[in-house]
JSON list of C-alpha atoms in Angstrom, two decimals:
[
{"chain": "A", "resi": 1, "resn": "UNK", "atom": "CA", "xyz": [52.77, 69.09, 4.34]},
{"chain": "A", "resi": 2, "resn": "UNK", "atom": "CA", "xyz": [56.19, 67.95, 4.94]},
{"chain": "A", "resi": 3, "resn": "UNK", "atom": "CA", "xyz": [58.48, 65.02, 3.02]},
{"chain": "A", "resi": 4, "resn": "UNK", "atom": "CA", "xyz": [58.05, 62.90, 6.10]},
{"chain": "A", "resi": 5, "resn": "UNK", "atom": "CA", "xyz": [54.88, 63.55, 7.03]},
{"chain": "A", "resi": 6, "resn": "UNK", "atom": "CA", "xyz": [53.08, 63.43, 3.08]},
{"chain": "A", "resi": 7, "resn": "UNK", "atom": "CA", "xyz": [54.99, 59.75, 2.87]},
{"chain": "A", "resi": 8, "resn": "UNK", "atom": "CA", "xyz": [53.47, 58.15, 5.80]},
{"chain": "A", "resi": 9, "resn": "UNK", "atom": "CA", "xyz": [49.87, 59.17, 5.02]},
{"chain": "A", "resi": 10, "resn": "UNK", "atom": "CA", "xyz": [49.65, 57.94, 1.85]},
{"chain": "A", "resi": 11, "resn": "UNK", "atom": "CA", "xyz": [51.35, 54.57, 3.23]},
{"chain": "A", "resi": 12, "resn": "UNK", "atom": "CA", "xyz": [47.62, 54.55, 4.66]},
{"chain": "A", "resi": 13, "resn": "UNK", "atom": "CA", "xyz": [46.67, 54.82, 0.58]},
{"chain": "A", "resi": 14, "resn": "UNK", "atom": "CA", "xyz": [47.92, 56.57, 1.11]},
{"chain": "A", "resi": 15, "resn": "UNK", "atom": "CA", "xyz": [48.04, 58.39, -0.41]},
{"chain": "A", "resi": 16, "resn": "UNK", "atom": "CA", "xyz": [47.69, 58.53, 2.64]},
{"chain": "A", "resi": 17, "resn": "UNK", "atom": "CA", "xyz": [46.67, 58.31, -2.78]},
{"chain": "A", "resi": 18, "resn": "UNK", "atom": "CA", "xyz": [46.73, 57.10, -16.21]},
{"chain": "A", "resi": 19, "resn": "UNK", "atom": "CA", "xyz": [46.05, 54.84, -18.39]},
{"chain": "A", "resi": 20, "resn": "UNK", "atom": "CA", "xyz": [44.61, 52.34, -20.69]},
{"chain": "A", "resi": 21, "resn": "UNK", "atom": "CA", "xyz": [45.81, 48.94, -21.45]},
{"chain": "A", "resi": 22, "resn": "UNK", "atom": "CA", "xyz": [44.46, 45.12, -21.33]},
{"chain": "A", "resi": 23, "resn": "UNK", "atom": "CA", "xyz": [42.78, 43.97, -17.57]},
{"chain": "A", "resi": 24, "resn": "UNK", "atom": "CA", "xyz": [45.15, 42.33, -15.08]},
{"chain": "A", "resi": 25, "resn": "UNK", "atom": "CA", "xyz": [44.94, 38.32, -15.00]},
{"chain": "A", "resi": 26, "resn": "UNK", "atom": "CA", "xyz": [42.30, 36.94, -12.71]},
{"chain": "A", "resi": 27, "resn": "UNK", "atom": "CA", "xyz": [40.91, 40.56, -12.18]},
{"chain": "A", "resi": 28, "resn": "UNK", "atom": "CA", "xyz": [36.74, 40.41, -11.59]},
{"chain": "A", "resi": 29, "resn": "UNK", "atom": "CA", "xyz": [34.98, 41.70, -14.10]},
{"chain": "A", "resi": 30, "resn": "UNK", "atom": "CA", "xyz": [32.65, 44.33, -12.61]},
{"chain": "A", "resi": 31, "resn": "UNK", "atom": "CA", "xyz": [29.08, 44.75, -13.95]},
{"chain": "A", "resi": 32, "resn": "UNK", "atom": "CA", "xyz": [28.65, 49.11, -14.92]},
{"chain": "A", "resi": 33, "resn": "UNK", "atom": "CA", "xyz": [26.08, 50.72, -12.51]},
{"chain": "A", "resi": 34, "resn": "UNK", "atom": "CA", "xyz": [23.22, 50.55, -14.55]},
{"chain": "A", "resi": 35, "resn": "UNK", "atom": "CA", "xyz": [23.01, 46.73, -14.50]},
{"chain": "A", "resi": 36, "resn": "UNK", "atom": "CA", "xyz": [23.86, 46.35, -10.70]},
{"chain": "A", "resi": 37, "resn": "UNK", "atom": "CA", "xyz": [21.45, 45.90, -8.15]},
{"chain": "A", "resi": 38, "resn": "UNK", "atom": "CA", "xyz": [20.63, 49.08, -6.52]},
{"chain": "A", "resi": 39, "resn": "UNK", "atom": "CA", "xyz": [20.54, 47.48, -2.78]},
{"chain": "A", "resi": 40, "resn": "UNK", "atom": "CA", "xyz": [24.38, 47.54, -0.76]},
{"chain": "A", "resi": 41, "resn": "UNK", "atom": "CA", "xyz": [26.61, 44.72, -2.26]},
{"chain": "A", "resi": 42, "resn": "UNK", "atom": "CA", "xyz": [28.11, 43.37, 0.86]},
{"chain": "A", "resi": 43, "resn": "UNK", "atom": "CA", "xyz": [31.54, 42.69, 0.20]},
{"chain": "A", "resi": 44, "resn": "UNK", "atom": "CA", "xyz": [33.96, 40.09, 1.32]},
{"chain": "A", "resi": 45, "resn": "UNK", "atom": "CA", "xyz": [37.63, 40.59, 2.05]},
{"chain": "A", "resi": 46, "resn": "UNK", "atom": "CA", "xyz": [39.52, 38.62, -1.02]},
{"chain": "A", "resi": 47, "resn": "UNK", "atom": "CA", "xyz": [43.76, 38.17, -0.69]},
{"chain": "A", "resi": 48, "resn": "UNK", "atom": "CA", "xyz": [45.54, 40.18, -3.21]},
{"chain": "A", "resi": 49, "resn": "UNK", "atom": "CA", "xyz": [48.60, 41.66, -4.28]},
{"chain": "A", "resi": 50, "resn": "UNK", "atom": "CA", "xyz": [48.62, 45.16, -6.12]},
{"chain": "A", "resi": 51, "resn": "UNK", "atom": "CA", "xyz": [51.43, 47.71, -6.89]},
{"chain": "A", "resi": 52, "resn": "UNK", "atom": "CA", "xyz": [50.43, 51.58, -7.12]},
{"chain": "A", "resi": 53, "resn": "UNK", "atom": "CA", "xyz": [52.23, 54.00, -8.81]},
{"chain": "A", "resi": 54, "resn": "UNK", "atom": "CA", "xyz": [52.49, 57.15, -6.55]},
{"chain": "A", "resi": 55, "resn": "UNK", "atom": "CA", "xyz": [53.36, 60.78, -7.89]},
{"chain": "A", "resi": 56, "resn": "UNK", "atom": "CA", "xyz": [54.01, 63.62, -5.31]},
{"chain": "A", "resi": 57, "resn": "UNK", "atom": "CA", "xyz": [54.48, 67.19, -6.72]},
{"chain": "A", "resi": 58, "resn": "UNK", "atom": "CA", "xyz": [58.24, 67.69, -6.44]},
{"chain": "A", "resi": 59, "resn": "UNK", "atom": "CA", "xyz": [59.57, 64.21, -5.82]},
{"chain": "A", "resi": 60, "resn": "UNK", "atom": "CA", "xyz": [60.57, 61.19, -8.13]},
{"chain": "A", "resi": 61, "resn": "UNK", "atom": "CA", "xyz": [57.71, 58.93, -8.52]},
{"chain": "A", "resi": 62, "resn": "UNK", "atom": "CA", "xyz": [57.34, 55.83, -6.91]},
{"chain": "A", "resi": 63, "resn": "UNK", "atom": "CA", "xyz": [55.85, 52.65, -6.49]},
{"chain": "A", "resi": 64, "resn": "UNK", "atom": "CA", "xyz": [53.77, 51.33, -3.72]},
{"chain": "A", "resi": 65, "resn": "UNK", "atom": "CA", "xyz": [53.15, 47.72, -2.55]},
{"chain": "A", "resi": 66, "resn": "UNK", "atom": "CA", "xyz": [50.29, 46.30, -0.97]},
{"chain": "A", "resi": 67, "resn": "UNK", "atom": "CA", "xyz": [49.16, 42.81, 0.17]},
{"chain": "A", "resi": 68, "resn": "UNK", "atom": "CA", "xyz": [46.13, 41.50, 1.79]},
{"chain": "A", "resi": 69, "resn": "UNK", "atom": "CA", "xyz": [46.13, 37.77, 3.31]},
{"chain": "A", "resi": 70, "resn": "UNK", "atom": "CA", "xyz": [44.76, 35.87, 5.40]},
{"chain": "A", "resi": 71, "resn": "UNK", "atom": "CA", "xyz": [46.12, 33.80, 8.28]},
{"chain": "A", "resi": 72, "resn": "UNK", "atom": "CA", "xyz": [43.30, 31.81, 10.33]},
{"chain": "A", "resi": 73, "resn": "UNK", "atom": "CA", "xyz": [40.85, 34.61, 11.24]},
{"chain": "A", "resi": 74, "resn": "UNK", "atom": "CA", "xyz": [42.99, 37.10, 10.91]},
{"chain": "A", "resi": 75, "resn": "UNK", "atom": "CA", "xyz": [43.59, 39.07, 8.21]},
{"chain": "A", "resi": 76, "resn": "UNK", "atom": "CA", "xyz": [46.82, 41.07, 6.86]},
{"chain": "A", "resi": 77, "resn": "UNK", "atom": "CA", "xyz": [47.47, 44.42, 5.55]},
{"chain": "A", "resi": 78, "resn": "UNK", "atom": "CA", "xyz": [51.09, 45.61, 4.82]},
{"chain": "A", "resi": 79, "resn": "UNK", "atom": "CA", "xyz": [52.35, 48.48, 2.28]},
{"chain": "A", "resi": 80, "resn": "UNK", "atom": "CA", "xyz": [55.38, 49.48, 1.59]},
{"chain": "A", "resi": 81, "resn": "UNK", "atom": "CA", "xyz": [57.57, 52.10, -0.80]},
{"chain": "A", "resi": 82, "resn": "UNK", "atom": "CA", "xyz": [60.96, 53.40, -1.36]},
{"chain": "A", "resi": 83, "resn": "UNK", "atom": "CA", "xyz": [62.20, 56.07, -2.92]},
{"chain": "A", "resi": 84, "resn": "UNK", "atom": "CA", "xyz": [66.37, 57.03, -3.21]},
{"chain": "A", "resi": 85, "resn": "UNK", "atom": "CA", "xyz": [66.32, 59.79, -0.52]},
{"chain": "A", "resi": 86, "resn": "UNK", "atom": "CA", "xyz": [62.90, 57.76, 1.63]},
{"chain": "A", "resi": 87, "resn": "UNK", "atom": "CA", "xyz": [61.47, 54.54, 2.46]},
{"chain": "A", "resi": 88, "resn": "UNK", "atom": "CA", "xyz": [58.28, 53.64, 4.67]},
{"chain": "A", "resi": 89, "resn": "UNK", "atom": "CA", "xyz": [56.43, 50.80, 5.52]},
{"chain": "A", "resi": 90, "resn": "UNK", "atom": "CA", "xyz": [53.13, 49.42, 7.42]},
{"chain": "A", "resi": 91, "resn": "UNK", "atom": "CA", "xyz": [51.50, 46.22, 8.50]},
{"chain": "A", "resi": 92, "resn": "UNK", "atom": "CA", "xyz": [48.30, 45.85, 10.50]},
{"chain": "A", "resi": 93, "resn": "UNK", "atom": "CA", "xyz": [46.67, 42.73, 11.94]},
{"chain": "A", "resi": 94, "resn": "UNK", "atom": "CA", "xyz": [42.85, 42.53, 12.03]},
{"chain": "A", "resi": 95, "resn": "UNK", "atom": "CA", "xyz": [39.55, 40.90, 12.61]},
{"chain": "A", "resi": 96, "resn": "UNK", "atom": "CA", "xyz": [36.65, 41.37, 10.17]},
{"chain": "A", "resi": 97, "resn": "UNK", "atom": "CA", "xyz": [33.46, 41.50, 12.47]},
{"chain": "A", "resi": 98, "resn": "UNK", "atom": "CA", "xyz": [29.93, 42.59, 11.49]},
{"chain": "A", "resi": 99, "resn": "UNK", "atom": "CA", "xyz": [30.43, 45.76, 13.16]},
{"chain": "A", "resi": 100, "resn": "UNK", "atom": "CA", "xyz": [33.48, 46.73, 11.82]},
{"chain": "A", "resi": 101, "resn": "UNK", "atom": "CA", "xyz": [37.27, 45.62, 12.31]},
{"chain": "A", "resi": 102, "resn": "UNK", "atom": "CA", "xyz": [39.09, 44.74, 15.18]},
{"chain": "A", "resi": 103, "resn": "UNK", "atom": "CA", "xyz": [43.00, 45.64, 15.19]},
{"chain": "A", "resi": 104, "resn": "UNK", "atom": "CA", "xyz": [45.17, 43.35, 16.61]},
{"chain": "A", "resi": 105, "resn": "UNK", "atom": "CA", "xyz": [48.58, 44.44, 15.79]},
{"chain": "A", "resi": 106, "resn": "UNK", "atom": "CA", "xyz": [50.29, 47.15, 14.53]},
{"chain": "A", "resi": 107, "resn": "UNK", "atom": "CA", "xyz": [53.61, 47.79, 13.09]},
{"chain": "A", "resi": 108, "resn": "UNK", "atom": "CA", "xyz": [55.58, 50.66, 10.81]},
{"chain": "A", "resi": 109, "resn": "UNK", "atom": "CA", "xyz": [58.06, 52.26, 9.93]},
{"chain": "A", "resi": 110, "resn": "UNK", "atom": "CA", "xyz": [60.29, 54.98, 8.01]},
{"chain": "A", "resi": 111, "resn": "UNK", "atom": "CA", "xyz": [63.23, 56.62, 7.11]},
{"chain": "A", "resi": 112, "resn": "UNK", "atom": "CA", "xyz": [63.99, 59.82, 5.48]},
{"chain": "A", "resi": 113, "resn": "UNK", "atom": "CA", "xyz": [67.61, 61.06, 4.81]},
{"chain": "A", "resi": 114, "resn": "UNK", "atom": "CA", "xyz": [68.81, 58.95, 7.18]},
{"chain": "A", "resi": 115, "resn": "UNK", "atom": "CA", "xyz": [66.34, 59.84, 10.02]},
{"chain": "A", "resi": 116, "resn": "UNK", "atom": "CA", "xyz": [63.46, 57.79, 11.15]},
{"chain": "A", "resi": 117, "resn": "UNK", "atom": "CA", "xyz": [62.00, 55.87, 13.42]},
{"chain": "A", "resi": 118, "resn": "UNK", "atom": "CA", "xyz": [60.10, 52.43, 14.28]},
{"chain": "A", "resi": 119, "resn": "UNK", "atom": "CA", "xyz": [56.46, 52.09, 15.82]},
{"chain": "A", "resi": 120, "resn": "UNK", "atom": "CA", "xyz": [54.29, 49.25, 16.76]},
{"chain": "A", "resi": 121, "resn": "UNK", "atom": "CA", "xyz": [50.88, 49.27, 18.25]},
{"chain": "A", "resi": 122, "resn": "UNK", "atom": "CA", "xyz": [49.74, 46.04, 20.68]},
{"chain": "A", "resi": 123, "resn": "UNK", "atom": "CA", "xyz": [46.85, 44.61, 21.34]},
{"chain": "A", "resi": 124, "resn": "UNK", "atom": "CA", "xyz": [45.70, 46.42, 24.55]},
{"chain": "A", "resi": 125, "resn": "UNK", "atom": "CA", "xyz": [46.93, 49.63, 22.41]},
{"chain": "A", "resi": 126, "resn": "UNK", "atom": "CA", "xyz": [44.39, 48.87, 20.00]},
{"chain": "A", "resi": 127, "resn": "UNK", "atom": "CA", "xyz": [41.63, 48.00, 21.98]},
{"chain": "A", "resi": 128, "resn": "UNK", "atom": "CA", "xyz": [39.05, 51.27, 21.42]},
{"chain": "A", "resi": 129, "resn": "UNK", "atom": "CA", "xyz": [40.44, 51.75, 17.96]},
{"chain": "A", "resi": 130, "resn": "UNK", "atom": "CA", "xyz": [41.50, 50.18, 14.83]},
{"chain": "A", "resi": 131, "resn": "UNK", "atom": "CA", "xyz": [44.93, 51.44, 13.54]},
{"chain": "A", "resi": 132, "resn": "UNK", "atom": "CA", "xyz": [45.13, 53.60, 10.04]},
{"chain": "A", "resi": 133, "resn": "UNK", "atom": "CA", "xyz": [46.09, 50.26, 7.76]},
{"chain": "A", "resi": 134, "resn": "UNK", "atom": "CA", "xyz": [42.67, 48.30, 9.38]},
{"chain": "A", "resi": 135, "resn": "UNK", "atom": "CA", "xyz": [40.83, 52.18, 9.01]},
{"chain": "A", "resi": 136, "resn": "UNK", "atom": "CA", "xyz": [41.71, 52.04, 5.06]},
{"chain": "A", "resi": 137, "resn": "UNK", "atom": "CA", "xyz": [40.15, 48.24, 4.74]},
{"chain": "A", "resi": 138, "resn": "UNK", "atom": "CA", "xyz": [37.12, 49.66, 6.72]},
{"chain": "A", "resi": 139, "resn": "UNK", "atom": "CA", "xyz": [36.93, 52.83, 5.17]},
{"chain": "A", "resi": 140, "resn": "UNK", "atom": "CA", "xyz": [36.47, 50.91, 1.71]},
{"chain": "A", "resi": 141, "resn": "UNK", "atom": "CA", "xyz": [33.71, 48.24, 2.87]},
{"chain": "A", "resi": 142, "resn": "UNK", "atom": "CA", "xyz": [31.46, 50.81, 4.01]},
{"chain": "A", "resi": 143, "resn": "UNK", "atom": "CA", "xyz": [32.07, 52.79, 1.12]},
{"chain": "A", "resi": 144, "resn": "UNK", "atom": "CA", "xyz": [31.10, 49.94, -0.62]},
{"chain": "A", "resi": 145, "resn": "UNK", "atom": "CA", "xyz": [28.32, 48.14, 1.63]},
{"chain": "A", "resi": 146, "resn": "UNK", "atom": "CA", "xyz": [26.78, 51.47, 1.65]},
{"chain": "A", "resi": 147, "resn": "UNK", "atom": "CA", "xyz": [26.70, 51.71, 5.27]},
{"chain": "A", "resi": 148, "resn": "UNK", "atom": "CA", "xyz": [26.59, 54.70, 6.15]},
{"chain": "A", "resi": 149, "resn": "UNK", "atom": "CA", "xyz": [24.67, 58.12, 3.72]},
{"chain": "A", "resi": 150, "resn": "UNK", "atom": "CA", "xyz": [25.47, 61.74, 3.54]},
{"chain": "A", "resi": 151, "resn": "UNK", "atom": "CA", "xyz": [28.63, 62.82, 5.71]},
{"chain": "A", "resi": 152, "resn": "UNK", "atom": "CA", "xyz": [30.13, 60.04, 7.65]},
{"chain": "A", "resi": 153, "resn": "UNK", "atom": "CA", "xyz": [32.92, 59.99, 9.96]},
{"chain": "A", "resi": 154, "resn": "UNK", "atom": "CA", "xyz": [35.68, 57.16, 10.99]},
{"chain": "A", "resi": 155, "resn": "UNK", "atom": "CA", "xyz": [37.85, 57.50, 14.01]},
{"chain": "A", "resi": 156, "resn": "UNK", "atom": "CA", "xyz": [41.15, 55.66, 13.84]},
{"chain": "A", "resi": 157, "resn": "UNK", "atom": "CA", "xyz": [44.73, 56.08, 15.72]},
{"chain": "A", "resi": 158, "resn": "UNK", "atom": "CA", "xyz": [48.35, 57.12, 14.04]},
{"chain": "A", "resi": 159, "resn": "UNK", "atom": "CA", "xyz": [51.35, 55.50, 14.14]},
{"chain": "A", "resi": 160, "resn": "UNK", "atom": "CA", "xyz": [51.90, 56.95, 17.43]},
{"chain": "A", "resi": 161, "resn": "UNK", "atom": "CA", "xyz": [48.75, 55.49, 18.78]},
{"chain": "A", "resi": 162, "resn": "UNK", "atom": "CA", "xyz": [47.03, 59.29, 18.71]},
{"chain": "A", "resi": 163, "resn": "UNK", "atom": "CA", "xyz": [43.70, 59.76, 18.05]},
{"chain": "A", "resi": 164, "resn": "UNK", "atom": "CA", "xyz": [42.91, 60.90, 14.73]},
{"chain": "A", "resi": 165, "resn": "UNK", "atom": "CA", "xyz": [39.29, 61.50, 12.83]},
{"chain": "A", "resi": 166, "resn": "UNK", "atom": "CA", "xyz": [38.21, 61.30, 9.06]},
{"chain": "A", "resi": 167, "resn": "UNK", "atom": "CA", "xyz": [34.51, 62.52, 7.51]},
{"chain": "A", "resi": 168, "resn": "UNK", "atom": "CA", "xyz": [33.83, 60.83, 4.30]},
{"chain": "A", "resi": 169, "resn": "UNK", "atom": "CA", "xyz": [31.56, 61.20, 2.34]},
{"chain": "A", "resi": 170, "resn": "UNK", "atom": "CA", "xyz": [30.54, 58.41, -0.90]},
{"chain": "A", "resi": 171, "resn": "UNK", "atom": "CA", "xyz": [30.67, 60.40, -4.26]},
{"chain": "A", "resi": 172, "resn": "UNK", "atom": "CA", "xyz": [29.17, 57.52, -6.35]},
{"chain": "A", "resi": 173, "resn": "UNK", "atom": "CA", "xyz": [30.11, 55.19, -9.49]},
{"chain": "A", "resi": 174, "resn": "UNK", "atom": "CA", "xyz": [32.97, 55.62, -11.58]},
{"chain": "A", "resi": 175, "resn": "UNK", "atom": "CA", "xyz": [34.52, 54.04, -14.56]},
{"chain": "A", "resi": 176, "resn": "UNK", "atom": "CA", "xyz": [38.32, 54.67, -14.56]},
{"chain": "A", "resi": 177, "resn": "UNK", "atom": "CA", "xyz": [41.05, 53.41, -17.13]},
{"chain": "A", "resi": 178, "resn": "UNK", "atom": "CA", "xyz": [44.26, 52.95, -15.57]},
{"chain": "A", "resi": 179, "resn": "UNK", "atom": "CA", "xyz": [47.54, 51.02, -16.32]},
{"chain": "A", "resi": 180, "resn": "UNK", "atom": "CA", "xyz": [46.12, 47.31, -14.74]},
{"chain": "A", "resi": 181, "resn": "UNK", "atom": "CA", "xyz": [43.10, 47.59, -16.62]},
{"chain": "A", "resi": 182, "resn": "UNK", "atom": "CA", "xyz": [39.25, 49.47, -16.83]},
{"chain": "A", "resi": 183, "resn": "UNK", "atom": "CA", "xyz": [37.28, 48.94, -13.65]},
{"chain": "A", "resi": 184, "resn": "UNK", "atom": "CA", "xyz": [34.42, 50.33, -12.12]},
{"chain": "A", "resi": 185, "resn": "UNK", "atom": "CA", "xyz": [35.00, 52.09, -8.75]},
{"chain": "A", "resi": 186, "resn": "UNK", "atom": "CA", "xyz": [33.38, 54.01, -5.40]},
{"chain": "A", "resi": 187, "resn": "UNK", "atom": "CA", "xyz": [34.78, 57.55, -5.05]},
{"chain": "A", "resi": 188, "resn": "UNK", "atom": "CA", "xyz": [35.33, 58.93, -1.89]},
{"chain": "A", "resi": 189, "resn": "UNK", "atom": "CA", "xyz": [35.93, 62.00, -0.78]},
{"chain": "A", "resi": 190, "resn": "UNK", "atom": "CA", "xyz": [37.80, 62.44, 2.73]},
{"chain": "A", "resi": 191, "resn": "UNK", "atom": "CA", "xyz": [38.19, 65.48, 4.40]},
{"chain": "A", "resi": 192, "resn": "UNK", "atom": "CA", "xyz": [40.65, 65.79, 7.88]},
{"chain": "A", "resi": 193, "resn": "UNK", "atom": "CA", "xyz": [37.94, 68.07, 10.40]},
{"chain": "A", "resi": 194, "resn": "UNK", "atom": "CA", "xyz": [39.35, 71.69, 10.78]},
{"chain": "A", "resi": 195, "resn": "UNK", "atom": "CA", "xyz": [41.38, 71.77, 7.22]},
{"chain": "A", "resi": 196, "resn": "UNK", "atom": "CA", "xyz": [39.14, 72.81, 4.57]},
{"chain": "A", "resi": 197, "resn": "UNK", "atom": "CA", "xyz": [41.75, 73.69, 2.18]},
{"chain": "A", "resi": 198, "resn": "UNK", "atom": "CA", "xyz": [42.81, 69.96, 1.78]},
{"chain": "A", "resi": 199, "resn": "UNK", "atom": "CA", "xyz": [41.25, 66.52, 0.75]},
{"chain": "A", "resi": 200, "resn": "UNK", "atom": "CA", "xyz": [41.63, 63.00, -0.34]},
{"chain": "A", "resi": 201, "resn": "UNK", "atom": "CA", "xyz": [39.71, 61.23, -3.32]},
{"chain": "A", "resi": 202, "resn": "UNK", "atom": "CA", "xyz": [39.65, 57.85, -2.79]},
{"chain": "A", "resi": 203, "resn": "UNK", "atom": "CA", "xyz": [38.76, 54.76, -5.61]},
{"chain": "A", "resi": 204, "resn": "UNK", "atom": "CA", "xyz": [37.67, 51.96, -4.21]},
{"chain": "A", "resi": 205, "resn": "UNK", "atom": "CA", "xyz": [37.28, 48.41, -6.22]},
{"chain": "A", "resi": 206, "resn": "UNK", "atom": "CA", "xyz": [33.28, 47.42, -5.83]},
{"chain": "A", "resi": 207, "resn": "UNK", "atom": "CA", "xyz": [34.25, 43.86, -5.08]},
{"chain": "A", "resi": 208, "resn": "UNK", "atom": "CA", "xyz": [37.46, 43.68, -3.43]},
{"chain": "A", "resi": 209, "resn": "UNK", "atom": "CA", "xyz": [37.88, 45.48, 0.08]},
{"chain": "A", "resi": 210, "resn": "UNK", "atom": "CA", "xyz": [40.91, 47.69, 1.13]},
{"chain": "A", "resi": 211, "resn": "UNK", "atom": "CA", "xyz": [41.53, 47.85, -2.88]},
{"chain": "A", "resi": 212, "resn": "UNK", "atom": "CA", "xyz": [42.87, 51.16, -3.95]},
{"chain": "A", "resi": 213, "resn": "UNK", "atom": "CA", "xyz": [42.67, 52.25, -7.71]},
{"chain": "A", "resi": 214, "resn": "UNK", "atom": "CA", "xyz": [43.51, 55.43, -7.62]},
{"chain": "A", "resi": 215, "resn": "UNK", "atom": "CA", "xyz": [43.64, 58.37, -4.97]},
{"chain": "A", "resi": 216, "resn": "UNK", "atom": "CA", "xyz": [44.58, 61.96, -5.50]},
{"chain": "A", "resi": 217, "resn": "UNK", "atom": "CA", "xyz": [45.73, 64.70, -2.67]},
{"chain": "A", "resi": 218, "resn": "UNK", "atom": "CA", "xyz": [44.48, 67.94, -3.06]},
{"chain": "A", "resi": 219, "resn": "UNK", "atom": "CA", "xyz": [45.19, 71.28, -1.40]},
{"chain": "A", "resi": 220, "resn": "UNK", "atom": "CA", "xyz": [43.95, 74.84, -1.52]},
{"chain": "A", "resi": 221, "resn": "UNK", "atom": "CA", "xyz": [42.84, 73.98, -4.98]},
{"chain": "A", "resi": 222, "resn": "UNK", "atom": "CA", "xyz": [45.23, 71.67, -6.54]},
{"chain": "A", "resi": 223, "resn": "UNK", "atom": "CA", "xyz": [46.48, 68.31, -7.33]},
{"chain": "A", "resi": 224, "resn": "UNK", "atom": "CA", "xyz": [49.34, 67.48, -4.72]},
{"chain": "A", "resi": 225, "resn": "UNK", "atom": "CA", "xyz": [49.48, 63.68, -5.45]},
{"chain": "A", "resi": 226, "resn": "UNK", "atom": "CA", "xyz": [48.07, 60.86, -7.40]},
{"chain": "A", "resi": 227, "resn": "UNK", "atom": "CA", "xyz": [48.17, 57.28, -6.82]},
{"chain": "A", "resi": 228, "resn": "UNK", "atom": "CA", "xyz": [47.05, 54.87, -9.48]},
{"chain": "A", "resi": 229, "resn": "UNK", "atom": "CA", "xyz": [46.78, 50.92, -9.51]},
{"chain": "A", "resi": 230, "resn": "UNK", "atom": "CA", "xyz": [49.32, 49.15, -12.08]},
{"chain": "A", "resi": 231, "resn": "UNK", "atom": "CA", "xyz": [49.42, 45.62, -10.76]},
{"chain": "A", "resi": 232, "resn": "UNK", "atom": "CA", "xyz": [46.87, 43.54, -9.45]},
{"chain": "A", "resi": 233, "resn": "UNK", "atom": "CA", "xyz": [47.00, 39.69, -8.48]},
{"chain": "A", "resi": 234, "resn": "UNK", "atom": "CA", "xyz": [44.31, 37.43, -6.73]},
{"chain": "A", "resi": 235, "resn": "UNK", "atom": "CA", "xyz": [45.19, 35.03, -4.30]},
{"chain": "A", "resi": 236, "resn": "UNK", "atom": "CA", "xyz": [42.97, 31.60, -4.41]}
]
């Protein structure tokens, strides 16, 4: 995978994606496994602001921003990073609907040693699918409202507005220690159809959709990338 194409993916995380210290102010405490309820905990979208720390095999690590709000009935997702030879950034506008989310808007873009380009997605663009930021919020609720068993698959479009597909498939329960804290998470693995040799291991916060807390990259065998929350601030 290429400089330019690695970055933007885990902009979706992205990875698209350590360890223990005292839990981030405000962060929900999160009962373990044993004591939760074994039916799907359906779970709200809550604003927040988190940082990621993002290591790629070869490169200078970075960090990653994200933000969730709300404005009205819509909701807000925008990441962005920067490192001295890259930068990248996202921002999708969304519905939250029983069925699933509705994009609205979309907007990115990048720059890598000097080259890059801008991209936006409008509504009629979006109509028969959400963009990649919106796929990442989804991809987490169902992980987490247990929506869908065995090996699931979400179809989303690119930057470009291209069609692209994800299987998933939920792992279960984990307890991870990072830098912001000890939480329980969902692991998910993600798989791109027709490339075996490569995954993504997603960690998604029980409680708060579109939440990373960590994700890895892996390929033919190995650790690529890791991405691991170090910030993490709830909006009232």
């Amino acid at each position: 995978m290429t400089p330019r194409r690695l970055l933007l993916p885990l902009l979706l995380c992205l990875l698209l994606v350590a360890m223990p210290q005292a839990p981030a102010a405000g962060a929900p405490l999160v009962p373990p496994p044993s004591e939760r309820a074994t039916a799907p905990v359906q779970a709200n979208p809550q604003p927040f602001a988190a940082r990621y720390r993002l290591e790629v095999s070869g490169w200078p690590s970075t960090s990653i921003d994200h933000r969730l709000f709300q404005d009205g009935a819509s909701w807000f997702s925008e990441m962005r990073a920067a490192i001295a030879v890259a930068r990248g950034e996202e921002r999708s506008r969304f519905l939250v609907e029983e069925k699933g989310v509705r994009s609205l808007q979309y907007t990115s873009g990048y720059s890598l040693l000097g080259f890059g380009g801008d991209y936006r997605l409008a509504p009629d663009d979006l109509a028969s699918l959400p963009d990649r930021q919106a796929a990442l919020f989804e991809l987490s609720r169902r992980a987490v409202n247990g929506s869908c068993s065995g090996e699931c698959e979400l179809r989303y479009q690119d930057h470009r507005g291209r069609e692209e597909q994800m299987n998933y498939r939920v792992v279960g329960a984990e307890t991870l220690s990072l830098p912001s804290g000890r939480f329980e998470a969902v692991a998910v693995k993600v798989n791109e159809p027709g490339k075996p040799e490569r995954h993504l291991l997603f960690h998604f916060h029980p409680e708060l959709p579109g939440l990373l807390l960590a994700a890895e990259f892996h390929r033919d065998g190995e650790r690529r990338s890791r991405l691991s929350l170090t910030h993490l601030t709830l909006d009232d």
